[in-house]
Coordinates of C-alpha atoms in Angstrom, one line a residue:
M26 CA -25.7 25.1 -6.4
I27 CA -26.9 21.5 -6.9
T28 CA -27.3 19.6 -3.6
S29 CA -26.6 15.9 -3.2
P30 CA -30.3 14.7 -3.4
E31 CA -30.9 16.8 -6.5
R32 CA -27.8 15.5 -8.1
R33 CA -28.9 11.9 -7.3
Y34 CA -32.3 12.5 -8.9
M35 CA -30.7 14.1 -12.0
D36 CA -28.3 11.1 -12.3
R37 CA -31.3 8.7 -12.1
L38 CA -33.2 10.8 -14.7
E39 CA -30.2 10.7 -17.1
E40 CA -29.8 7.0 -16.6
F41 CA -33.5 6.4 -17.3
S42 CA -33.3 8.6 -20.4
E43 CA -30.4 6.6 -21.7
R44 CA -32.2 3.3 -21.2
H45 CA -35.6 4.4 -22.5
P46 CA -35.0 7.3 -25.0
F47 CA -38.3 6.7 -26.9
L48 CA -40.5 7.0 -23.8
V49 CA -38.7 10.2 -22.7
D50 CA -39.2 11.7 -26.2
L51 CA -42.9 10.7 -26.3
A52 CA -43.5 12.3 -22.9
L53 CA -41.7 15.5 -24.1
V54 CA -43.8 15.5 -27.3
F55 CA -47.0 15.5 -25.3
V56 CA -45.8 18.3 -23.0
L57 CA -44.8 20.4 -26.0
M58 CA -48.1 19.7 -27.8
G59 CA -50.0 20.9 -24.7
S60 CA -47.8 24.0 -24.6
A61 CA -48.3 24.8 -28.3
T62 CA -52.1 24.3 -28.0
L63 CA -52.2 26.6 -25.0
G64 CA -50.1 29.2 -26.9
A65 CA -52.5 29.1 -29.8
S66 CA -55.4 30.1 -27.6
L67 CA -53.7 33.3 -26.4
T68 CA -54.3 36.7 -27.9
L69 CA -53.6 40.3 -27.1
P70 CA -56.1 42.2 -25.0
G71 CA -59.0 43.4 -27.3
A72 CA -57.9 41.3 -30.2
A73 CA -60.1 38.6 -31.7
P74 CA -58.6 35.1 -32.0
P75 CA -58.5 33.4 -35.5
D76 CA -61.6 31.7 -36.7
D77 CA -60.2 28.3 -37.4
D78 CA -58.5 26.8 -34.2
R79 CA -58.2 23.4 -35.8
L80 CA -55.5 24.7 -38.2
A81 CA -53.1 25.5 -35.4
V82 CA -53.8 22.2 -33.6
V83 CA -53.0 20.2 -36.8
F84 CA -49.8 22.1 -37.6
M85 CA -48.6 22.0 -34.0
S86 CA -49.3 18.3 -33.8
V87 CA -47.3 17.7 -37.0
S88 CA -44.4 19.8 -35.6
C89 CA -44.4 18.0 -32.3
L90 CA -44.6 14.5 -33.9
A91 CA -41.6 15.5 -36.0
L92 CA -39.6 15.9 -32.8
L93 CA -39.6 12.1 -32.3
K94 CA -37.0 12.0 -35.1
H95 CA -34.7 14.7 -33.6
R96 CA -32.0 12.1 -32.6
T97 CA -31.5 10.8 -36.1
H98 CA -32.7 13.7 -38.3
P99 CA -32.2 17.0 -36.4
R100 CA -32.0 19.0 -39.6
L101 CA -35.3 17.7 -40.9
T102 CA -36.9 18.3 -37.5
V103 CA -35.9 22.0 -37.6
V104 CA -37.2 22.4 -41.2
V105 CA -40.6 20.9 -40.4
N106 CA -41.1 22.9 -37.2
A107 CA -40.0 26.1 -38.8
L108 CA -42.5 25.7 -41.7
C109 CA -45.4 24.7 -39.3
A110 CA -44.7 27.6 -37.0
T111 CA -44.5 30.1 -39.9
V112 CA -47.9 28.9 -41.3
V113 CA -49.5 29.2 -37.9
I114 CA -48.1 32.7 -37.3
T115 CA -49.2 34.0 -40.7
Q116 CA -52.7 32.8 -40.0
G117 CA -53.0 35.4 -37.2
Y118 CA -52.0 33.4 -34.1
L119 CA -50.1 35.3 -31.5
L120 CA -46.3 34.6 -31.4
T121 CA -45.5 33.5 -27.9
P122 CA -42.8 31.3 -26.3
L123 CA -45.6 28.7 -25.7
L124 CA -46.4 28.6 -29.5
L125 CA -42.7 28.5 -30.3
A126 CA -41.9 25.7 -27.8
P127 CA -41.6 22.9 -30.5
V128 CA -39.3 25.1 -32.7
M129 CA -37.2 26.0 -29.7
A130 CA -36.8 22.3 -28.8
S131 CA -35.8 21.4 -32.3
L132 CA -33.2 24.2 -32.4
Y133 CA -31.8 23.1 -29.0
W134 CA -31.3 19.5 -30.3
L135 CA -29.8 20.9 -33.5
A136 CA -27.2 22.8 -31.6
T137 CA -26.6 19.8 -29.3
L138 CA -26.1 17.2 -32.0
T139 CA -24.6 19.0 -35.0
K140 CA -21.6 21.2 -35.8
R141 CA -21.3 24.9 -35.8
T142 CA -21.7 25.2 -39.6
T143 CA -24.9 23.2 -39.5
I144 CA -26.3 25.4 -36.7
R145 CA -25.7 28.5 -38.8
A146 CA -27.1 26.9 -42.0
Y147 CA -30.4 25.9 -40.3
G148 CA -30.7 28.2 -37.3
L149 CA -30.3 31.6 -38.9
P150 CA -32.8 31.0 -41.8
T151 CA -35.3 29.7 -39.2
M152 CA -34.9 32.9 -37.1
V153 CA -35.2 35.1 -40.2
M154 CA -38.3 33.3 -41.4
L155 CA -40.1 33.4 -38.1
T156 CA -39.1 37.0 -37.5
L157 CA -40.5 38.1 -40.8
A158 CA -43.7 36.1 -40.2
A159 CA -44.1 37.9 -36.8
A160 CA -43.4 41.3 -38.4
F161 CA -46.2 40.9 -41.0
S162 CA -48.6 39.0 -38.7
D163 CA -52.0 40.6 -38.1
S164 CA -52.1 39.4 -34.5
M165 CA -49.6 42.0 -33.4
D166 CA -50.8 45.1 -35.2
R167 CA -50.8 47.1 -32.0
V168 CA -47.2 46.3 -31.2
S169 CA -44.3 48.2 -32.6
L170 CA -42.1 46.6 -35.2
L171 CA -39.1 46.5 -32.7
L172 CA -41.1 44.5 -30.2
K173 CA -42.4 42.2 -33.0
T174 CA -38.9 41.3 -34.1
I175 CA -36.8 41.4 -30.9
G176 CA -39.0 38.8 -29.1
P177 CA -38.7 36.0 -31.7
V178 CA -35.0 36.7 -32.1
F179 CA -34.4 36.4 -28.3
W180 CA -36.6 33.3 -27.9
L181 CA -34.9 31.5 -30.8
L182 CA -31.4 32.5 -29.8
L183 CA -31.9 31.1 -26.3
P184 CA -32.2 27.4 -27.3
L185 CA -29.3 27.8 -29.8
A186 CA -27.0 29.1 -27.0
A187 CA -28.2 26.5 -24.5
G188 CA -27.7 23.7 -27.0
T189 CA -24.2 25.0 -27.9
M190 CA -23.2 25.1 -24.2
T191 CA -24.5 21.5 -23.8
R192 CA -22.5 20.3 -26.8
L193 CA -19.3 22.1 -25.6
R194 CA -19.8 20.6 -22.1
R195 CA -20.2 17.1 -23.5
A196 CA -17.1 17.6 -25.7
Y197 CA -15.2 18.8 -22.7
L198 CA -16.3 15.8 -20.5
A199 CA -15.4 13.5 -23.4
A200 CA -12.0 15.0 -23.8
T201 CA -11.4 14.9 -20.0
Q202 CA -12.4 11.2 -20.0
A203 CA -10.2 10.5 -23.0
R204 CA -7.2 12.2 -21.2
A205 CA -7.9 10.3 -18.1
E206 CA -8.0 7.0 -20.0
H207 CA -4.8 7.9 -21.9
A208 CA -3.1 8.9 -18.6
E209 CA -4.2 5.6 -17.1
R210 CA -2.9 3.6 -20.1
T211 CA 0.4 5.6 -19.9
R212 CA 0.6 5.0 -16.2
E213 CA 0.2 1.3 -16.7
E214 CA 2.7 1.2 -19.6
E215 CA 5.2 3.2 -17.5
A216 CA 4.7 0.8 -14.6
R217 CA 5.3 -2.2 -16.8
L218 CA 8.4 -0.5 -18.2
R219 CA 9.7 0.2 -14.7
V220 CA 9.0 -3.4 -13.7
T221 CA 10.9 -4.7 -16.7
E222 CA 13.9 -2.4 -16.1
E223 CA 13.9 -3.4 -12.4
R224 CA 13.8 -7.0 -13.4
M225 CA 16.8 -6.6 -15.7
R226 CA 18.7 -4.6 -13.1
I227 CA 18.1 -7.4 -10.5
A228 CA 19.1 -10.1 -13.0
R229 CA 22.3 -8.1 -13.8
E230 CA 23.3 -7.7 -10.2
L231 CA 22.6 -11.4 -9.4
H232 CA 24.5 -12.5 -12.5
D233 CA 27.5 -10.3 -11.5
V234 CA 27.6 -11.5 -7.9
V235 CA 26.9 -15.2 -8.5
A236 CA 28.7 -15.8 -11.8
H237 CA 31.9 -14.1 -10.6
H238 CA 32.3 -15.9 -7.3
L239 CA 31.2 -19.3 -8.6
A240 CA 33.6 -19.1 -11.5
L241 CA 36.4 -18.2 -9.0
A242 CA 35.3 -21.0 -6.6
N243 CA 35.2 -23.5 -9.5
A244 CA 38.7 -22.5 -10.6
Q245 CA 40.1 -22.6 -7.1
A246 CA 38.6 -26.0 -6.5
G247 CA 40.0 -27.3 -9.7
T248 CA 43.4 -26.0 -8.9
A249 CA 43.3 -27.4 -5.4
E250 CA 42.3 -30.8 -6.8
H251 CA 45.2 -30.7 -9.3
L252 CA 47.8 -29.8 -6.6
A253 CA 46.4 -31.9 -3.7
L254 CA 49.1 -34.5 -3.9
A255 CA 52.0 -32.6 -5.4
N256 CA 51.8 -29.5 -3.2
P257 CA 49.7 -29.8 -0.1
E258 CA 50.8 -26.5 1.4
Q259 CA 49.7 -24.5 -1.7
T260 CA 46.5 -26.6 -1.8
R261 CA 45.8 -25.5 1.8
R262 CA 46.2 -21.9 0.8
I263 CA 43.9 -22.3 -2.2
L264 CA 41.3 -23.9 0.0
H265 CA 41.6 -21.1 2.5
D266 CA 41.0 -18.6 -0.3
L267 CA 38.1 -20.7 -1.6
T268 CA 36.5 -20.3 1.8
G269 CA 36.9 -16.6 1.5
T270 CA 35.5 -16.6 -2.0
T271 CA 32.3 -18.5 -1.0
S272 CA 31.9 -16.3 2.1
S273 CA 32.1 -13.2 0.0
A274 CA 29.6 -14.6 -2.5
L275 CA 27.2 -15.5 0.3
R276 CA 27.6 -12.0 1.8
E277 CA 27.0 -10.1 -1.5
L278 CA 24.1 -12.4 -2.4
K279 CA 22.6 -11.9 1.1
A280 CA 23.0 -8.1 0.7
T281 CA 21.3 -8.1 -2.7
L282 CA 18.4 -10.2 -1.6
G283 CA 18.0 -8.2 1.5
L284 CA 17.8 -5.0 -0.5
L285 CA 15.1 -6.6 -2.7
R286 CA 13.1 -7.7 0.4
Q287 CA 13.4 -4.4 2.1
T288 CA 10.3 -2.2 2.3
D289 CA 10.3 1.6 2.3
D290 CA 9.6 1.7 6.0
E291 CA 12.6 -0.5 6.9
G292 CA 15.7 1.5 7.6
A293 CA 18.3 -1.3 7.9
P294 CA 21.9 -0.2 7.0
L295 CA 23.0 -1.3 3.6
E296 CA 26.5 -2.4 2.6
P297 CA 28.2 0.2 0.4
A298 CA 28.1 -0.6 -3.3
P299 CA 31.4 -2.0 -4.5
G300 CA 33.7 0.2 -6.6
L301 CA 37.3 0.3 -8.0
A302 CA 38.5 0.6 -4.4
R303 CA 37.9 -3.1 -4.1
L304 CA 40.0 -3.9 -7.2
P305 CA 42.9 -5.3 -5.2
E306 CA 40.6 -7.7 -3.6
L307 CA 39.3 -8.8 -7.0
V308 CA 42.9 -9.2 -8.3
S309 CA 43.8 -11.3 -5.2
S310 CA 40.8 -13.6 -5.7
C311 CA 41.7 -14.1 -9.4
A312 CA 45.3 -14.9 -8.3
S313 CA 44.0 -17.6 -6.0
A314 CA 42.2 -19.1 -9.0
G315 CA 45.4 -19.3 -11.0
I316 CA 44.9 -16.1 -13.1
A317 CA 47.6 -13.5 -12.8
V318 CA 46.1 -10.0 -13.3
T319 CA 48.3 -7.0 -14.0
V320 CA 46.8 -3.5 -13.5
T321 CA 48.1 -0.3 -15.1
T322 CA 46.9 3.2 -14.9
E323 CA 47.6 6.1 -17.2
G324 CA 46.7 9.7 -16.6
E325 CA 45.8 11.4 -13.4
P326 CA 43.1 9.4 -11.6
Q327 CA 39.9 11.4 -11.2
P328 CA 37.0 10.9 -8.8
L329 CA 34.1 8.9 -10.2
S330 CA 30.4 9.2 -9.4
P331 CA 29.0 6.3 -7.4
G332 CA 27.1 4.9 -10.4
V333 CA 30.1 5.1 -12.7
D334 CA 32.4 3.6 -10.0
L335 CA 30.0 0.6 -9.5
T336 CA 29.7 0.2 -13.3
A337 CA 33.5 0.2 -13.8
F338 CA 34.0 -2.4 -11.1
R339 CA 31.3 -4.6 -12.4
I340 CA 32.6 -4.5 -15.9
V341 CA 36.1 -5.4 -14.8
Q342 CA 34.7 -8.1 -12.5
E343 CA 32.7 -9.7 -15.3
A344 CA 35.5 -9.5 -17.8
L345 CA 37.9 -11.2 -15.4
T346 CA 35.2 -13.8 -14.7
N347 CA 35.0 -14.6 -18.4
V348 CA 38.8 -15.0 -18.5
T349 CA 38.5 -17.4 -15.6
K350 CA 35.7 -19.5 -17.2
H351 CA 36.5 -19.4 -20.9
A352 CA 40.1 -18.3 -21.6
A353 CA 42.8 -21.0 -21.7
T354 CA 45.4 -18.7 -20.2
Q355 CA 46.8 -17.8 -16.8
T356 CA 47.3 -14.0 -17.4
A357 CA 45.1 -11.0 -17.9
H358 CA 45.7 -7.3 -18.1
V359 CA 43.6 -4.4 -16.9
R360 CA 44.4 -1.0 -18.2
F361 CA 42.8 2.3 -17.0
V362 CA 43.3 5.5 -19.0
Y363 CA 41.9 8.8 -17.6
D364 CA 41.3 10.8 -20.8
G365 CA 39.7 14.2 -20.0
P366 CA 36.1 13.6 -19.0
R367 CA 36.2 9.9 -19.8
L368 CA 37.7 6.8 -18.2
L369 CA 38.9 4.1 -20.7
I370 CA 39.0 0.6 -19.4
T371 CA 40.6 -2.3 -21.4
V372 CA 40.6 -5.9 -20.1
T373 CA 42.6 -8.4 -22.3
D374 CA 43.8 -11.9 -22.1
E375 CA 46.2 -13.9 -24.2
G376 CA 44.2 -17.1 -24.7
P377 CA 44.0 -18.9 -28.1
P378 CA 41.7 -17.6 -30.8
A379 CA 39.4 -20.7 -30.6
A380 CA 38.4 -19.9 -27.0
A381 CA 38.2 -16.2 -27.5
A382 CA 34.7 -16.2 -28.9
E383 CA 33.1 -18.1 -26.0
P384 CA 32.3 -15.1 -23.7
A385 CA 30.2 -13.5 -26.5
K386 CA 27.7 -16.3 -26.3
G387 CA 26.5 -15.7 -22.7
F388 CA 24.8 -12.9 -20.8
G389 CA 28.1 -11.5 -19.5
V390 CA 28.9 -9.3 -22.5
M391 CA 25.2 -8.2 -22.8
G392 CA 25.2 -7.2 -19.1
M393 CA 28.4 -5.3 -19.4
R394 CA 27.1 -3.4 -22.4
E395 CA 23.9 -2.6 -20.7
R396 CA 25.8 -1.3 -17.7
A397 CA 28.0 0.9 -19.8
H398 CA 24.9 2.4 -21.6
S399 CA 23.1 3.0 -18.4
V400 CA 25.7 5.7 -17.4
G401 CA 26.1 7.1 -20.9
G402 CA 29.1 5.1 -21.9
E403 CA 29.8 2.5 -24.6
L404 CA 31.4 -1.0 -24.7
R405 CA 33.0 -3.2 -27.3
A406 CA 34.0 -6.8 -26.8
G407 CA 35.4 -9.4 -29.1
P408 CA 38.4 -11.6 -30.0
R409 CA 41.7 -10.0 -30.8
P410 CA 43.5 -10.8 -34.1
E411 CA 46.6 -12.0 -32.3
G412 CA 44.6 -14.2 -30.0
G413 CA 42.7 -13.8 -26.8
F414 CA 39.7 -11.6 -26.0
E415 CA 39.4 -7.9 -25.3
V416 CA 36.8 -5.8 -23.5
R417 CA 37.1 -2.1 -24.2
T418 CA 34.7 0.4 -22.6
A419 CA 34.6 4.2 -22.3
L420 CA 32.7 5.7 -19.3
P421 CA 32.1 9.3 -18.4
L422 CA 33.4 10.4 -15.1
Q423 CA 30.0 11.7 -14.3
P424 CA 26.9 10.0 -15.9
S425 CA 25.0 11.8 -18.5
V426 CA 21.3 12.9 -18.0
S427 CA 20.0 10.1 -20.1
G428 CA 22.3 7.6 -18.3
E429 CA 21.0 8.8 -14.9
E430 CA 17.4 8.4 -16.0
T431 CA 18.1 4.9 -17.3
A432 CA 20.0 3.9 -14.2

């Protein structure tokens, strides 16, 4: 097990190796050259060493110098080292791990830097060539053929296995880092997407709260101004309703902003989300603004999930707000149809065709459509051929899986 000080020293060594690769390679070449020179001086007990020691020094020096190119030309490095080692072994020098150190280093870097097919193409011929040279070498006459061949095979397989393990480890670390970077990018993209969705949700809520109540307040104020002299009593009732409208707007706006400011640790009670149960209140506020709203229901009413209930109320609220702001009419009709697993809602007015297209230009229709899609429903809005504007939506009684995820 590697301790903390040893790991620190290894990290420093790797950092130095990355900054000064040539110095590290040069120092390694000198170490391997000394190892090969020492290996050339070894012989079996009772065996005479070769007459010409300079031959081994020259070939081992060439093989060690070739190692300086192992980063850019690992294949050529293996070929040069294999040829030099074969010549030295055939001259009668004893085959030892010290003598094979340059070849073993070149095979290690070959396995580290190249693919598996390249390792087979260069590693196996090198092993065969050096094993045959050891089998016919005069320096190991007293050793059996099995020992002559098993030693070189083992010593040359060792760097190939170590290099392959190093390459696989580097590939694993690279893949792990790539996955971590991909996860980080995905996390950032998901965070940005969540922020965008939350911003749109907040904008939708604020638009529904502010636009509806301000439109009603504006209509009520205009009606009161028109009737101020002709009918003071009705003007007083409208102004009273106007106070309730503004108070309701302030209350809902305060609740929405309070929810946005609330942290996870705060446990303040929240006002229940509005639903179709507040439809009579909505109809009453429209009536005070001069819009008579009729509501009809077909089919057996079914319980709605909280999300669908809120969506249905907000769609009706926005549709009636558009009638108050844009339609030159004093009547609107809301129709609910419970059709199996769906709730069909239709909001129509009888305004002239010229004013019917006005609601489609703002954010109201866009917000209604987004709300319907958020629970797995659909919405269509547009002018009617006979005049006026119609909003038609189909909502599931229970939101779909995709709708829940979007909501």
